[in-house]
Short mmCIF file of C-alpha atoms in Angstrom, two decimals:
data_model
loop_
_atom_site.label_atom_id
_atom_site.label_comp_id
_atom_site.label_asym_id
_atom_site.label_seq_id
_atom_site.Cartn_x
_atom_site.Cartn_y
_atom_site.Cartn_z
CA UNK B 122 5.83 0.11 -11.11
CA UNK B 123 3.92 2.64 -13.05
CA UNK B 124 5.30 5.96 -14.11
CA UNK B 125 3.92 8.77 -16.17
CA UNK B 126 2.88 9.12 -19.78
CA UNK B 127 2.73 5.80 -21.63
CA UNK B 128 4.29 3.79 -18.78
CA UNK B 129 1.63 4.43 -16.12
CA UNK B 130 0.16 0.93 -16.50
CA UNK B 131 3.44 -0.97 -16.84
CA UNK B 132 5.42 -3.11 -14.43
CA UNK B 133 9.21 -3.31 -14.66
CA UNK B 134 11.57 -5.85 -13.14
CA UNK B 135 14.97 -4.70 -11.86
CA UNK B 136 17.69 -7.36 -11.64
CA UNK B 137 21.24 -6.28 -10.93
CA UNK B 138 21.99 -3.59 -13.47
CA UNK B 139 19.23 -4.41 -15.97
CA UNK B 140 15.62 -3.29 -16.27
CA UNK B 141 12.99 -5.16 -18.23
CA UNK B 142 9.31 -4.57 -18.82
CA UNK B 143 7.23 -7.51 -17.58
CA UNK B 144 4.72 -9.02 -19.98
CA UNK B 145 1.56 -9.26 -17.91
CA UNK B 146 -1.14 -11.88 -17.84
CA UNK B 147 -4.28 -12.24 -15.77
CA UNK B 148 -6.33 -9.19 -14.82
CA UNK B 149 -5.64 -5.74 -16.26
CA UNK B 150 -3.14 -3.76 -14.17
CA UNK B 151 -4.91 -0.74 -12.71
CA UNK B 152 -1.75 1.26 -12.09
CA UNK B 153 -1.68 5.02 -12.14
CA UNK B 154 0.81 7.88 -12.39
CA UNK B 155 3.45 8.05 -9.68
CA UNK B 156 3.84 11.82 -10.00
CA UNK B 157 2.03 12.70 -6.77
CA UNK B 158 4.22 10.57 -4.51
CA UNK B 159 1.77 7.81 -3.60
CA UNK B 160 3.28 4.47 -2.66
CA UNK B 161 0.64 1.75 -3.08
CA UNK B 162 2.97 -1.27 -3.32
CA UNK B 163 4.36 -3.60 -0.67
CA UNK B 164 6.04 -7.02 -0.64
CA UNK B 165 3.77 -9.59 0.97
CA UNK B 166 4.25 -13.22 2.00
CA UNK B 167 1.07 -14.87 3.19
CA UNK B 168 1.58 -18.34 1.75
CA UNK B 169 3.56 -17.28 -1.28
CA UNK B 170 5.85 -14.46 -2.35
CA UNK B 171 4.07 -11.71 -4.23
CA UNK B 172 3.51 -8.01 -4.13
CA UNK B 173 0.32 -6.33 -3.06
CA UNK B 174 -0.83 -3.34 -5.13
CA UNK B 175 -3.52 -0.98 -3.89
CA UNK B 176 -5.16 1.32 -6.40
CA UNK B 177 -6.32 3.98 -3.99
CA UNK B 178 -6.48 6.95 -6.35
CA UNK B 179 -9.89 6.07 -7.69
CA UNK B 180 -11.31 3.15 -5.78
CA UNK B 181 -11.01 0.76 -2.85
CA UNK B 182 -9.64 -2.22 -4.76
CA UNK B 183 -6.30 -3.99 -4.66
CA UNK B 184 -4.38 -6.51 -6.77
CA UNK B 185 -1.59 -9.02 -6.26
CA UNK B 186 1.31 -9.73 -8.61
CA UNK B 187 3.52 -12.84 -8.42
CA UNK B 188 6.05 -11.82 -11.07
CA UNK B 189 3.92 -12.57 -14.10
CA UNK B 190 0.22 -12.84 -13.23
CA UNK B 191 -1.97 -10.06 -11.81
CA UNK B 192 -4.99 -11.06 -9.76
CA UNK B 193 -7.75 -8.83 -8.41
CA UNK B 194 -8.38 -9.07 -4.66
CA UNK B 195 -12.08 -9.76 -4.09
CA UNK B 196 -12.36 -7.84 -0.81
CA UNK B 197 -12.38 -4.04 -0.91
CA UNK B 198 -11.31 -1.58 1.74
CA UNK B 199 -14.01 0.45 3.52
CA UNK B 200 -12.13 3.70 2.82
CA UNK B 201 -10.24 4.95 -0.23
CA UNK B 202 -6.69 5.46 1.09
CA UNK B 203 -5.43 7.83 -1.62
CA UNK B 204 -2.01 9.18 -0.56
CA UNK B 205 -2.04 7.03 2.57
CA UNK B 206 0.72 4.56 3.37
CA UNK B 207 0.87 0.80 3.05
CA UNK B 208 2.99 -1.78 4.80
CA UNK B 209 2.94 -5.30 6.16
CA UNK B 210 1.90 -6.49 9.60
CA UNK B 211 2.75 -9.56 11.69
CA UNK B 212 6.04 -10.12 9.82
CA UNK B 213 4.63 -9.93 6.28
CA UNK B 214 1.58 -12.11 6.98
CA UNK B 215 -0.93 -9.28 6.63
CA UNK B 216 -1.13 -5.99 4.72
CA UNK B 217 -1.97 -2.71 6.46
CA UNK B 218 -3.08 0.60 4.96
CA UNK B 219 -3.13 3.80 7.00
CA UNK B 220 -4.67 7.19 6.29
CA UNK B 221 -5.43 8.94 3.05
CA UNK B 222 -7.02 12.16 1.82
CA UNK B 223 -10.53 10.87 2.57
CA UNK B 224 -9.54 8.46 5.35
CA UNK B 225 -7.34 10.48 7.71
CA UNK B 226 -6.26 8.28 10.60
CA UNK B 227 -8.18 5.21 9.45
CA UNK B 228 -6.30 1.90 9.47
CA UNK B 229 -7.38 -1.29 7.71
CA UNK B 230 -5.67 -4.70 7.83
CA UNK B 231 -5.95 -7.43 5.16
CA UNK B 232 -5.48 -11.06 6.24
CA UNK B 233 -5.57 -12.70 2.82
CA UNK B 234 -9.35 -12.88 2.50
CA UNK B 235 -10.90 -9.84 4.19
CA UNK B 236 -10.18 -6.38 5.58
CA UNK B 237 -10.71 -5.46 9.24
CA UNK B 238 -10.48 -2.13 11.04
CA UNK B 239 -7.27 -1.38 12.89
CA UNK B 240 -6.58 1.27 15.53
CA UNK B 241 -6.94 4.89 14.45
CA UNK B 242 -3.65 6.70 13.92
CA UNK B 243 -3.08 9.13 16.84
CA UNK B 244 -2.22 12.07 14.54
CA UNK B 245 -4.89 11.24 11.94
CA UNK B 246 -2.20 10.45 9.36
CA UNK B 247 -3.52 11.58 6.00
CA UNK B 248 -0.63 11.59 3.51
CA UNK B 249 2.98 10.77 2.72
CA UNK B 250 3.85 8.64 5.72
CA UNK B 251 5.89 5.45 5.72
CA UNK B 252 4.77 2.25 7.47
CA UNK B 253 7.35 -0.29 8.68
CA UNK B 254 6.55 -3.76 10.09
CA UNK B 255 8.58 -4.39 13.26
CA UNK B 256 6.84 -7.59 14.39
CA UNK B 257 5.51 -6.07 17.62
CA UNK B 258 3.48 -3.57 15.61
CA UNK B 259 3.82 -1.00 12.86
CA UNK B 260 5.99 2.09 13.05
CA UNK B 261 4.78 5.07 11.06
CA UNK B 262 7.40 7.62 10.13
CA UNK B 263 6.65 11.22 9.21
CA UNK B 264 3.77 12.15 6.97
CA UNK B 265 1.04 14.74 7.27
CA UNK B 266 -1.64 14.39 9.93
CA UNK B 267 -4.82 16.38 10.51
CA UNK B 268 -4.01 17.05 14.17
CA UNK B 269 -0.48 18.48 14.09
CA UNK B 270 0.51 18.92 10.44
CA UNK B 271 3.74 17.35 9.23
CA UNK B 272 5.13 14.94 11.80
CA UNK B 273 8.75 14.69 12.87
CA UNK B 274 8.11 11.59 14.91
CA UNK B 275 7.94 7.83 14.72
CA UNK B 276 4.87 6.20 16.23
CA UNK B 277 4.44 2.53 17.15
CA UNK B 278 0.94 1.21 16.49
CA UNK B 279 -0.16 -2.12 17.96
CA UNK B 280 -3.47 -3.96 17.93
#
């Protein structure tokens, strides 16, 4: 998804050894350049298979994409999570975002209709972490936190 130059607002589908640009319908894709290492995309299965796209560089909005149609998510996050990490929670039933340049340590969880606050990250994760859903919680791996700089640890967060 995304890229730089003329491809920043494009979505591509990878199947086997081929790559094809997806013709989009629905809302305008609000993608942005991937040059700074953000990762605002996660697979999500609430009642259907789709991906969840968060556009944290400039705002607090998100979108979903089912393979052809983009839809805006009505609910917005409280914080802009630029450079934070995104993952799923409760075995892909919910989406979680953690940290960001202006939201160090802040966690928000989306249940399909609204966002709620999650537990604060113990190292105030701000950027470049990875979030992994393990069913019993979320493991964050690495990243930069305000309290101890770059982390060499894995942390399990539960609600």
